[in-house]
Coordinates of C-alpha atoms in Angstrom, one line a residue:
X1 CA -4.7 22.8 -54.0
X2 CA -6.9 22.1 -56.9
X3 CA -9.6 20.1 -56.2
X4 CA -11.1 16.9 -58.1
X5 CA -14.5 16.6 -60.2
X6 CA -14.3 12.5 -60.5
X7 CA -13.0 9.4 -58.4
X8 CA -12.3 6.5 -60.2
X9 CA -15.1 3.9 -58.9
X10 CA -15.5 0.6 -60.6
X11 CA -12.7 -2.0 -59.9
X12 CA -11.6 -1.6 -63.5
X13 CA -10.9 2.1 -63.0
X14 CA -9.4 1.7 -60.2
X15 CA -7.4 -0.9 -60.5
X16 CA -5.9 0.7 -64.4
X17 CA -4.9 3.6 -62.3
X18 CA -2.8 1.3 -60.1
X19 CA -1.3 -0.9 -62.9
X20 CA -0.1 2.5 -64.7
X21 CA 1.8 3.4 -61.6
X22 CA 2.9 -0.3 -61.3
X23 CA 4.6 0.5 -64.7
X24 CA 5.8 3.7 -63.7
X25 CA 7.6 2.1 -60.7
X26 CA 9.3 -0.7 -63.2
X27 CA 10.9 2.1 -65.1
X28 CA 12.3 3.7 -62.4
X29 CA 13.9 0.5 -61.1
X30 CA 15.7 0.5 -64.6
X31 CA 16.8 3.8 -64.2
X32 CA 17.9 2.4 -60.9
X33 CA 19.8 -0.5 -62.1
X34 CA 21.8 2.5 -64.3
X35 CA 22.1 5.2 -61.5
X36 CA 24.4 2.5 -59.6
X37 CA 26.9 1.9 -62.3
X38 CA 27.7 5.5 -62.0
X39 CA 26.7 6.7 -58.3
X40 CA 27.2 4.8 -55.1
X41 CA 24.3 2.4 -53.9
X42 CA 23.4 4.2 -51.5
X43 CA 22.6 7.5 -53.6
X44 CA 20.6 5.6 -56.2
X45 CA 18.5 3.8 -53.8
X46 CA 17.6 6.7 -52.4
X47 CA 16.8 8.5 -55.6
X48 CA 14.2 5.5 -56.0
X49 CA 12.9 5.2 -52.7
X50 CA 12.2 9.0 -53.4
X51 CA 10.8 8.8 -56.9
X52 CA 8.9 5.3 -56.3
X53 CA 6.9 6.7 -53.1
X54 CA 6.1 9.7 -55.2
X55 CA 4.5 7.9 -57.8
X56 CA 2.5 5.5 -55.8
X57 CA 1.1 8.5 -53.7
X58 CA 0.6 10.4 -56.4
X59 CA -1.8 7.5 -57.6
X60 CA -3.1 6.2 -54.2
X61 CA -4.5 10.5 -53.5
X62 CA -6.4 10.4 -56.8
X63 CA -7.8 6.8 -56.1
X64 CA -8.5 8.5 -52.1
X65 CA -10.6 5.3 -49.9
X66 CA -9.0 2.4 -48.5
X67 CA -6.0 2.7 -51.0
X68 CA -4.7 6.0 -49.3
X69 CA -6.0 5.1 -45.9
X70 CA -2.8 1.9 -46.5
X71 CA -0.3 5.3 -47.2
X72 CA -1.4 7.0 -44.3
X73 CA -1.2 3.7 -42.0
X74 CA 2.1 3.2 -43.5
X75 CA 3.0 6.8 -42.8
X76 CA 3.1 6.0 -39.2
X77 CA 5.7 3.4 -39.4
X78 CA 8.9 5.2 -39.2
X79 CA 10.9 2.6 -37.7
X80 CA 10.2 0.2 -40.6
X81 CA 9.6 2.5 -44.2
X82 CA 12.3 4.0 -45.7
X83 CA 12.9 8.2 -45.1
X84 CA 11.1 8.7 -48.4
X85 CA 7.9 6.8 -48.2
X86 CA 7.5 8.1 -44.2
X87 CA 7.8 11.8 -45.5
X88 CA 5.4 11.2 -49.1
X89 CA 3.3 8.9 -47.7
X90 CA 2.5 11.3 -44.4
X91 CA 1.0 14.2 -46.4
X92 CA -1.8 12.1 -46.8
X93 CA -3.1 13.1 -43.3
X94 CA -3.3 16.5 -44.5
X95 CA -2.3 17.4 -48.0
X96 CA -5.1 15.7 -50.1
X97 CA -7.3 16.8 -53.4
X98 CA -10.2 18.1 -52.1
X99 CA -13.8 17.2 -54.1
X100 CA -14.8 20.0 -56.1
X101 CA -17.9 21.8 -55.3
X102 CA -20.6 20.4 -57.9
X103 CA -19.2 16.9 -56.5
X104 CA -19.5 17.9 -52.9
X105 CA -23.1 19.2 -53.5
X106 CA -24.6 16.2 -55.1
X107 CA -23.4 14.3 -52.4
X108 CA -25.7 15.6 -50.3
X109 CA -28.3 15.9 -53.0
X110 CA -28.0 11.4 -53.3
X111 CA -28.3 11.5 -49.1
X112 CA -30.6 14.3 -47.9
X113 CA -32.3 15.2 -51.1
X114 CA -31.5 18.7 -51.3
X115 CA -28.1 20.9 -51.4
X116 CA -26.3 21.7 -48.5
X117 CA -26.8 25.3 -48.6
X118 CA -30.7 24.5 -47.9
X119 CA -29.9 22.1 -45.3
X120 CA -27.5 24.9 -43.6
X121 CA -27.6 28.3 -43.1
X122 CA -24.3 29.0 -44.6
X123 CA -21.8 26.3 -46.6
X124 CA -18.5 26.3 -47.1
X125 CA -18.0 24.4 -50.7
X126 CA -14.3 24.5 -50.0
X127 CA -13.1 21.6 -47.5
X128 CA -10.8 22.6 -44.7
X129 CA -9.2 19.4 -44.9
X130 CA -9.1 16.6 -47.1
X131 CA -8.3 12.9 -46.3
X132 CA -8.2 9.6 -47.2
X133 CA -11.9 8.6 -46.4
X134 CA -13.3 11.9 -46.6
X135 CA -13.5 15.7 -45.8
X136 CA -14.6 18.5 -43.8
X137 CA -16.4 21.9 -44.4
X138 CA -16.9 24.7 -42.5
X139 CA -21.1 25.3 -41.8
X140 CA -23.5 27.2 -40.0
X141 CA -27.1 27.1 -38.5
X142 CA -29.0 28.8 -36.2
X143 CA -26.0 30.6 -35.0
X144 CA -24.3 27.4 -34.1
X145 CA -20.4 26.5 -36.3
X146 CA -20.5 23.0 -37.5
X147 CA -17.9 21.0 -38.9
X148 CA -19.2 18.2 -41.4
X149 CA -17.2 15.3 -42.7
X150 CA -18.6 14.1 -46.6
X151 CA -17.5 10.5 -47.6
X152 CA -15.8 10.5 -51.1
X153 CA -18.2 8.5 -53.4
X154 CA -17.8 5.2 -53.9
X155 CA -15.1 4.6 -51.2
X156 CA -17.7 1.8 -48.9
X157 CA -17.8 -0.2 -52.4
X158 CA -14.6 0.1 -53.6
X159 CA -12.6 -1.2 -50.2
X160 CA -12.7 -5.2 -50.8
X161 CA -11.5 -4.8 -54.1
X162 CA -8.6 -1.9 -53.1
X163 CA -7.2 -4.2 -50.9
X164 CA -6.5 -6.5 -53.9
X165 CA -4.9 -4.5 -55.5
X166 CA -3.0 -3.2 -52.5
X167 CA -2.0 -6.4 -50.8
X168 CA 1.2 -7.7 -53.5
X169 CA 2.4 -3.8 -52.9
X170 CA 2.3 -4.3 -49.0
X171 CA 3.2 -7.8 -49.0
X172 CA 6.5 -6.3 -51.2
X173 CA 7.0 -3.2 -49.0
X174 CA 7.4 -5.5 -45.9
X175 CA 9.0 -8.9 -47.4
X176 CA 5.8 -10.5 -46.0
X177 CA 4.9 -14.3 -47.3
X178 CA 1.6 -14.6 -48.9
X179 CA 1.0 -17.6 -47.2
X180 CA -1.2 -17.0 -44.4
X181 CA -1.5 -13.3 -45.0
X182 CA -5.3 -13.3 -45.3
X183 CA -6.5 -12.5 -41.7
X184 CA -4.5 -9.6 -41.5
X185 CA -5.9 -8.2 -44.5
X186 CA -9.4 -9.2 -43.3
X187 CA -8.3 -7.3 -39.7
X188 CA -8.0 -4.5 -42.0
X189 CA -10.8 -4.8 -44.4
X190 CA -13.2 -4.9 -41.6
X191 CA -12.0 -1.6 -39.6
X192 CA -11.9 0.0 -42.9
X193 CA -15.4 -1.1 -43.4
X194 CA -16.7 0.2 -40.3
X195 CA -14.7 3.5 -40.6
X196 CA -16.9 4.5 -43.7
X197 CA -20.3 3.3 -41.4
X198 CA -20.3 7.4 -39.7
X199 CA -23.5 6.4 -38.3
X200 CA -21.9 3.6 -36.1
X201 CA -18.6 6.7 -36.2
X202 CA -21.1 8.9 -34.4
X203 CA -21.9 6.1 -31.6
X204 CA -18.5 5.8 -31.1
X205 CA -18.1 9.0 -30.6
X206 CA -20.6 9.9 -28.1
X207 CA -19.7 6.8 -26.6
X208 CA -16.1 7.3 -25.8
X209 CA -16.2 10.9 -25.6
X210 CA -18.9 10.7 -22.6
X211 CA -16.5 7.9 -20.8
X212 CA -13.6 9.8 -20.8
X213 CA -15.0 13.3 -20.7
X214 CA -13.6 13.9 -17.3
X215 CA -9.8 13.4 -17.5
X216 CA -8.5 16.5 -17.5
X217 CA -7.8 18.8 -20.2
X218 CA -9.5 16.8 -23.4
X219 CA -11.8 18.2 -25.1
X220 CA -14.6 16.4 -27.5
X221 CA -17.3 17.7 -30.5
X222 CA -20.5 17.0 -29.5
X223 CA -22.4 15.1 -32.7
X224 CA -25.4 15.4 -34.4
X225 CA -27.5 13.1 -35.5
X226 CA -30.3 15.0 -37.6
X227 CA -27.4 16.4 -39.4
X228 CA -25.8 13.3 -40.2
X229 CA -26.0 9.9 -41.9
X230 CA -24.5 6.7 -43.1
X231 CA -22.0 9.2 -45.5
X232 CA -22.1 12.9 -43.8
X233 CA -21.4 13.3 -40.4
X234 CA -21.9 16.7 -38.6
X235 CA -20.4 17.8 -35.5
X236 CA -19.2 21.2 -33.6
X237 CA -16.8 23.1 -35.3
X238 CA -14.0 23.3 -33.0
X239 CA -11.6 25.8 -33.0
X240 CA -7.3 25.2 -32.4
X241 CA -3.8 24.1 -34.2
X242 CA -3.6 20.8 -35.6
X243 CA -1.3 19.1 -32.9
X244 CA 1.6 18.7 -35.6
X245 CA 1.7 22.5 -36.4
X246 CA 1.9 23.1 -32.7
X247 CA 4.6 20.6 -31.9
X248 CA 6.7 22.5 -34.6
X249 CA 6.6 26.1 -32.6
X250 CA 5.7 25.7 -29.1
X251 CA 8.2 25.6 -26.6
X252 CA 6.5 25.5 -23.2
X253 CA 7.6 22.4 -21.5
X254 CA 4.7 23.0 -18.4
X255 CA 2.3 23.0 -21.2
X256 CA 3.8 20.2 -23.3
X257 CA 3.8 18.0 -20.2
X258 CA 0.1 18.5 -19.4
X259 CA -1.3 18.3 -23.2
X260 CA 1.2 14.7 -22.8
X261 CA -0.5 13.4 -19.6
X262 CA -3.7 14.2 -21.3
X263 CA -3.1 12.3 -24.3
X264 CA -1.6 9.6 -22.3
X265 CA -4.2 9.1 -19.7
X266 CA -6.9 9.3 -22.5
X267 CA -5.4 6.3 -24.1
X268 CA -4.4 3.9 -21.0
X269 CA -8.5 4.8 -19.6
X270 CA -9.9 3.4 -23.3
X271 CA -7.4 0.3 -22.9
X272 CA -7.4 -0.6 -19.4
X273 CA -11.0 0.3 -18.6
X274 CA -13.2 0.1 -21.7
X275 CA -11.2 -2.8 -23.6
X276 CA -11.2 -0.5 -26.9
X277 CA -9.3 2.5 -28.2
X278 CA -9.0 5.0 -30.7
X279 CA -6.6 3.1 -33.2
X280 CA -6.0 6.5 -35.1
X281 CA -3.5 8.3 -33.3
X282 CA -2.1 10.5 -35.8
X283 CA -1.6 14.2 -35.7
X284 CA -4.4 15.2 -37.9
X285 CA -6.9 13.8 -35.2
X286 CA -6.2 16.2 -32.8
X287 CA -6.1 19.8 -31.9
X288 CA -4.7 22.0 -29.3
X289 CA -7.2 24.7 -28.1
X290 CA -6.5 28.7 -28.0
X291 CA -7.0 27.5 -24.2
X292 CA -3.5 24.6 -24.4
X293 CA -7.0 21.5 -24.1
X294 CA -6.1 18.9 -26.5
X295 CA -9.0 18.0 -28.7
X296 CA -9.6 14.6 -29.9
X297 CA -11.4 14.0 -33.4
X298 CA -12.3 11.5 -35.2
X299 CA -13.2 8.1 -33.5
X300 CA -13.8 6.0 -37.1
X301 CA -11.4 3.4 -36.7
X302 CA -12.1 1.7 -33.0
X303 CA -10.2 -1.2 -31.8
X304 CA -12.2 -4.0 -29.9
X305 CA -9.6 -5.7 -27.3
X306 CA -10.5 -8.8 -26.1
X307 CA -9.7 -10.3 -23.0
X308 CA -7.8 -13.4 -24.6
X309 CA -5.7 -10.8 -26.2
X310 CA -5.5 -8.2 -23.7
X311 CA -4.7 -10.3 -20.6
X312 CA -1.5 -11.8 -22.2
X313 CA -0.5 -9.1 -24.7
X314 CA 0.3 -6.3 -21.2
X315 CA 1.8 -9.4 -19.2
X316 CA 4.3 -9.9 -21.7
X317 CA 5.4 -5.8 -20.6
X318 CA 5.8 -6.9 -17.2
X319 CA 9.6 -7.4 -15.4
X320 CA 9.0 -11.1 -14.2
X321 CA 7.4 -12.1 -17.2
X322 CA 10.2 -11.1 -19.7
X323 CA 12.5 -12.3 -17.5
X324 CA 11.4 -15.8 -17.0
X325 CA 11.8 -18.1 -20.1
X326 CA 9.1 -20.5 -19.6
X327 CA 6.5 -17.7 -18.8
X328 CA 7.4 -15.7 -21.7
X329 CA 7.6 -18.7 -23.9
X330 CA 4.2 -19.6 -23.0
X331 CA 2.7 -15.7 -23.9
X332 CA 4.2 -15.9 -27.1
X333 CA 2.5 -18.9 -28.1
X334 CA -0.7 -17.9 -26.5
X335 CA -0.4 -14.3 -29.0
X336 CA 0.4 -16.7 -31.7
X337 CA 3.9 -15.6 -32.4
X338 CA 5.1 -19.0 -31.7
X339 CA 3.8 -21.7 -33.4
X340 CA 3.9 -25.8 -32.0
X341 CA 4.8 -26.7 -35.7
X342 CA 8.5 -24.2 -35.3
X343 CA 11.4 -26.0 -34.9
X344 CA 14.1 -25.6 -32.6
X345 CA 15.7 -22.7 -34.9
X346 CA 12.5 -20.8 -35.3
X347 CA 11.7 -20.7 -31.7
X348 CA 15.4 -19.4 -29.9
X349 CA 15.3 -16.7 -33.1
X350 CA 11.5 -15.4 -32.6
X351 CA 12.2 -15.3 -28.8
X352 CA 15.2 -13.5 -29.2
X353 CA 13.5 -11.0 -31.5
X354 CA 10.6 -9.8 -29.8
X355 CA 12.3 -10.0 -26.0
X356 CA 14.6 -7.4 -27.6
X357 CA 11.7 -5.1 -29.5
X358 CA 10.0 -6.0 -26.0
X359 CA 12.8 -5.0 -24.1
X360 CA 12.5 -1.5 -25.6
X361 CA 8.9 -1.1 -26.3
X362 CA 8.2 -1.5 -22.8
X363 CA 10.5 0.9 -21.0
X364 CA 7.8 3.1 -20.6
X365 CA 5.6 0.7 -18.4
X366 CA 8.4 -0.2 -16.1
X367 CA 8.9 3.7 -14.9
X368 CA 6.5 5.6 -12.2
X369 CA 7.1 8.6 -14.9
X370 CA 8.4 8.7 -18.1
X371 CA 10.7 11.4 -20.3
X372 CA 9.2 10.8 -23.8
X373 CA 11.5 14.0 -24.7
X374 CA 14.1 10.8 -24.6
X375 CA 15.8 11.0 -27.8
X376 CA 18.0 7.5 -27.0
X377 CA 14.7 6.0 -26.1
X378 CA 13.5 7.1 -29.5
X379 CA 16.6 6.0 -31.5
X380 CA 16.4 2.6 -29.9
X381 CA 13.2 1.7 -31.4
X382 CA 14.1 2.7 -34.7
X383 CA 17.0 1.3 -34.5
X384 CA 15.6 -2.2 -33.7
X385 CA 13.1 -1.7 -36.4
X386 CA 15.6 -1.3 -39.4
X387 CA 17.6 -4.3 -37.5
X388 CA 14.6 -6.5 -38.1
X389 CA 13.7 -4.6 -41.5
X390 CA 16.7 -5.7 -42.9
X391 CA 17.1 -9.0 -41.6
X392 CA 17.6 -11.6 -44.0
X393 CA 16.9 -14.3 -41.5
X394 CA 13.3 -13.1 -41.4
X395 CA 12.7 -14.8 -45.2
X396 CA 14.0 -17.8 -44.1
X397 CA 11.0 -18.9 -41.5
X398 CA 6.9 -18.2 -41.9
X399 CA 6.8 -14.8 -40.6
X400 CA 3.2 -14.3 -40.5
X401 CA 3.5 -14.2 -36.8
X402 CA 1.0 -12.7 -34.0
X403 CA -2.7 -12.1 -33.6
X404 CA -4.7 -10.1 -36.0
X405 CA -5.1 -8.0 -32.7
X406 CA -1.2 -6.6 -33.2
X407 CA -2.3 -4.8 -36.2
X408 CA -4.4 -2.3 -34.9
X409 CA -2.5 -2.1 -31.1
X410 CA 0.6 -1.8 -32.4
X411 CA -0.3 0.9 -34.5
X412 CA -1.8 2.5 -31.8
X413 CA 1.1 2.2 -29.7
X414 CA 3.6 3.2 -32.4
X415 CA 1.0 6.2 -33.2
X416 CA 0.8 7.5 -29.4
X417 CA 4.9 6.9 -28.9
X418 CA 5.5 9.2 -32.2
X419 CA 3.1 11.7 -30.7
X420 CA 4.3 12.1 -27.2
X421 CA 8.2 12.3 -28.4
X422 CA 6.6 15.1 -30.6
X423 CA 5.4 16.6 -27.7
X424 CA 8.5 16.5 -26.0
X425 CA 6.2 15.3 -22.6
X426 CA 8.4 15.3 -20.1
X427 CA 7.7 13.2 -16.8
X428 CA 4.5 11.7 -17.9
X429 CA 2.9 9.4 -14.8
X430 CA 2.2 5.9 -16.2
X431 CA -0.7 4.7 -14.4
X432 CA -2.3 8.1 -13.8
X433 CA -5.6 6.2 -15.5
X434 CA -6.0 4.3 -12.4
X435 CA -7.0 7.1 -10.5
X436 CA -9.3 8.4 -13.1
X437 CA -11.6 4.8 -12.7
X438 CA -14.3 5.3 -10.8

């Protein structure tokens, strides 16, 4: 892939680059209007979903930062984005412009003061893998394989003023209101924010990789701090498949099932036991060993949980809960998806929704073990989610519903369910966690 010598910085750079493919998209939407008179609906929207999410990725990878880190977020929502956006907007967990080397090198001239192939031993200048925030090279020293993330310039200064730019597109994407939109979009400003902080990254991840180094079969880097800093973060190079690539060839359900319970465990410990979790489940942030250990990288975007949050968000999973009106009535309007100014109307239609996406969601947590192989479970959540996509009803009522908290949890959740299913994990135990608390 050829690789990039400049990033658009300044807010006027940027945001040219995403009025351009603004105009682009107008221009297909005329072609749109003309593909219908001869082709069936249903063909020429799909010819612009497909040309439209082209575009806007095509812009959003040379912009790279906060703008491509909304792609990949929307990547994972499979149940809401059309086909075309899902399958464009995914590559950017793997198939990004790399810098080019001169770029890459003064880098680390601006935050060590010399190149990297005097700070190391030997350099890679090519990345193994490009993302939205940054990428990684291969290194050595001392005999020891590193692997060392470099933050694209300009991405920490650039993310207020992305989100701009970004906000009428998502608002469009997901026929969200405006009005009252704002503390989402700070929810997200702030996690990006701190995901471009890899000193606070590297915390984390000793952190959370020394509480939950003994549930079996995860494996973590270990990090290192005179090798890093606020914008180059060095850990051990570790060696396996990116879990997407294996999920594509590997048939051994024993093995599937126990790389599942890992994951799964891994996850339910963070919640349940240290009240925050790695809110970057997707494929690209984990391995599978030569050994079949599932590594875990990456811990730049972690999710707080608080208890006012936490406490009623899991009660709403449970049996007597859903199934007692006042009781659920009263969870929804401590998460804030009910509101005392609804009317009548807007409360038997929001209860109705989310008891149904509940309904599903949940199945999971009312099972000792759990077939996430399930392809009915599967096809039940997505299709809920294009029920509720399309629902014209939605557009009538303030659907700025729920505590910034969802954001970040349900895309966790929604993350982790895509992942098992890929797995095929078969009889996965629920509340294994529990016996991994001290």
């Amino acid at each position: 892939m050829k690789s990039i010598d400049r990033i658009p910085i300044t807010k006027i750079q940027r945001a040219s680059k995403l009025v351009g493919t603004g105009t682009k998209v107008g221009i297909n939407y005329l072609k749109y209007y003309g593909d219908k008179l001869i082709n069936t609906e249903e063909e020429a929207k799909e010819r612009l979903d497909k040309k439209n999410a082209e575009d806007i990725y095509d812009s959003l990878k040379q912009l790279k930062g906060s703008a491509l880190k909304v792609a990949q977020m929307l990547s994972m929502e499979k149940s809401f984005l059309p086909k075309a956006y899902v399958e464009q907007f995914s590559l950017s967990q793997f198939s990004v412009p790399p810098l080019s080397a001169p770029l890459v090198k003064k880098t680390f001239i601006n935050q060590f003061g010399k190149s990297p192939f005097k700070l190391f031993d030997t350099f890679n200048e090519h990345a193994m893998n490009a993302a939205s925030i940054g990428q990684v090279h291969y290194a050595e020293k001392d005999g020891h394989k590193y692997a060392v993330k470099i933050q694209y310039p300009g991405v920490a200064d650039s993310i207020s003023s992305d989100l701009a730019l970004v906000k009428p597109i998502a608002l469009r994407m997901f026929n969200i209101p405006s009005k009252d939109s704002d503390k989402y979009f700070k929810e997200v400003e702030e996690k990006l924010l701190e995901e471009t902080n890899y000193i606070q990254e590297l915390d984390q991840s000793q952190f959370i990789s020394n509480a939950c180094k003994h549930i079996p079969n995860l494996r973590f880097p270990n990090y290192h701090k005179s090798l890093s800093n606020s914008r180059i973060l060095t850990m051990d190079y570790m060696e396996g498949v990116h879990l997407a690539s294996y999920c594509k060839t590997n048939t051994d359900e024993k093995l599937n099932k126990m790389l599942g319970q890992a994951l799964w465990d891994f996850f339910m410990f963070q919640i349940h036991h240290l009240k925050m979790v790695h809110a970057d489940p997707h494929p690209g942030n984990f391995l599978v060993s030569n050994s079949g250990k599932l590594i875990v990288l990456d811990f730049g975007c972690i999710k707080k949980i608080p208890l006012d949050f936490y406490i009623p968000y899991f009660e709403l999973a449970q049996a007597e809960v859903l199934n007692n009106e006042d009781k659920f009535e009263n969870k929804l309007f401590e998460l804030e998806i009910l509101m005392e100014s609804d009317s009548e109307e807007e409360k038997l239609f929001f209860k109705k929704m989310f008891k149904d996406l509940l309904k599903v969601f949940t199945k999971p947590f009312h099972n000792e073990t759990f077939d996430f192989s399930d392809q009915s479970f599967f096809k039940e959540v997505i299709n809920l989610g294009e029920l509720y996509a399309k629902n014209s009803e939605i557009r009538k009522y303030n659907s700025n519903r729920g505590s910034k908290h969802f954001i970040y949890i349900n895309r966790m959740f929604f993350g982790l369910y895509n992942l098992m299913f890929d797995l095929k994990a078969k009889d996965v135990t629920i509340n294994n966690y529990v016996t991994l608390i001290d």
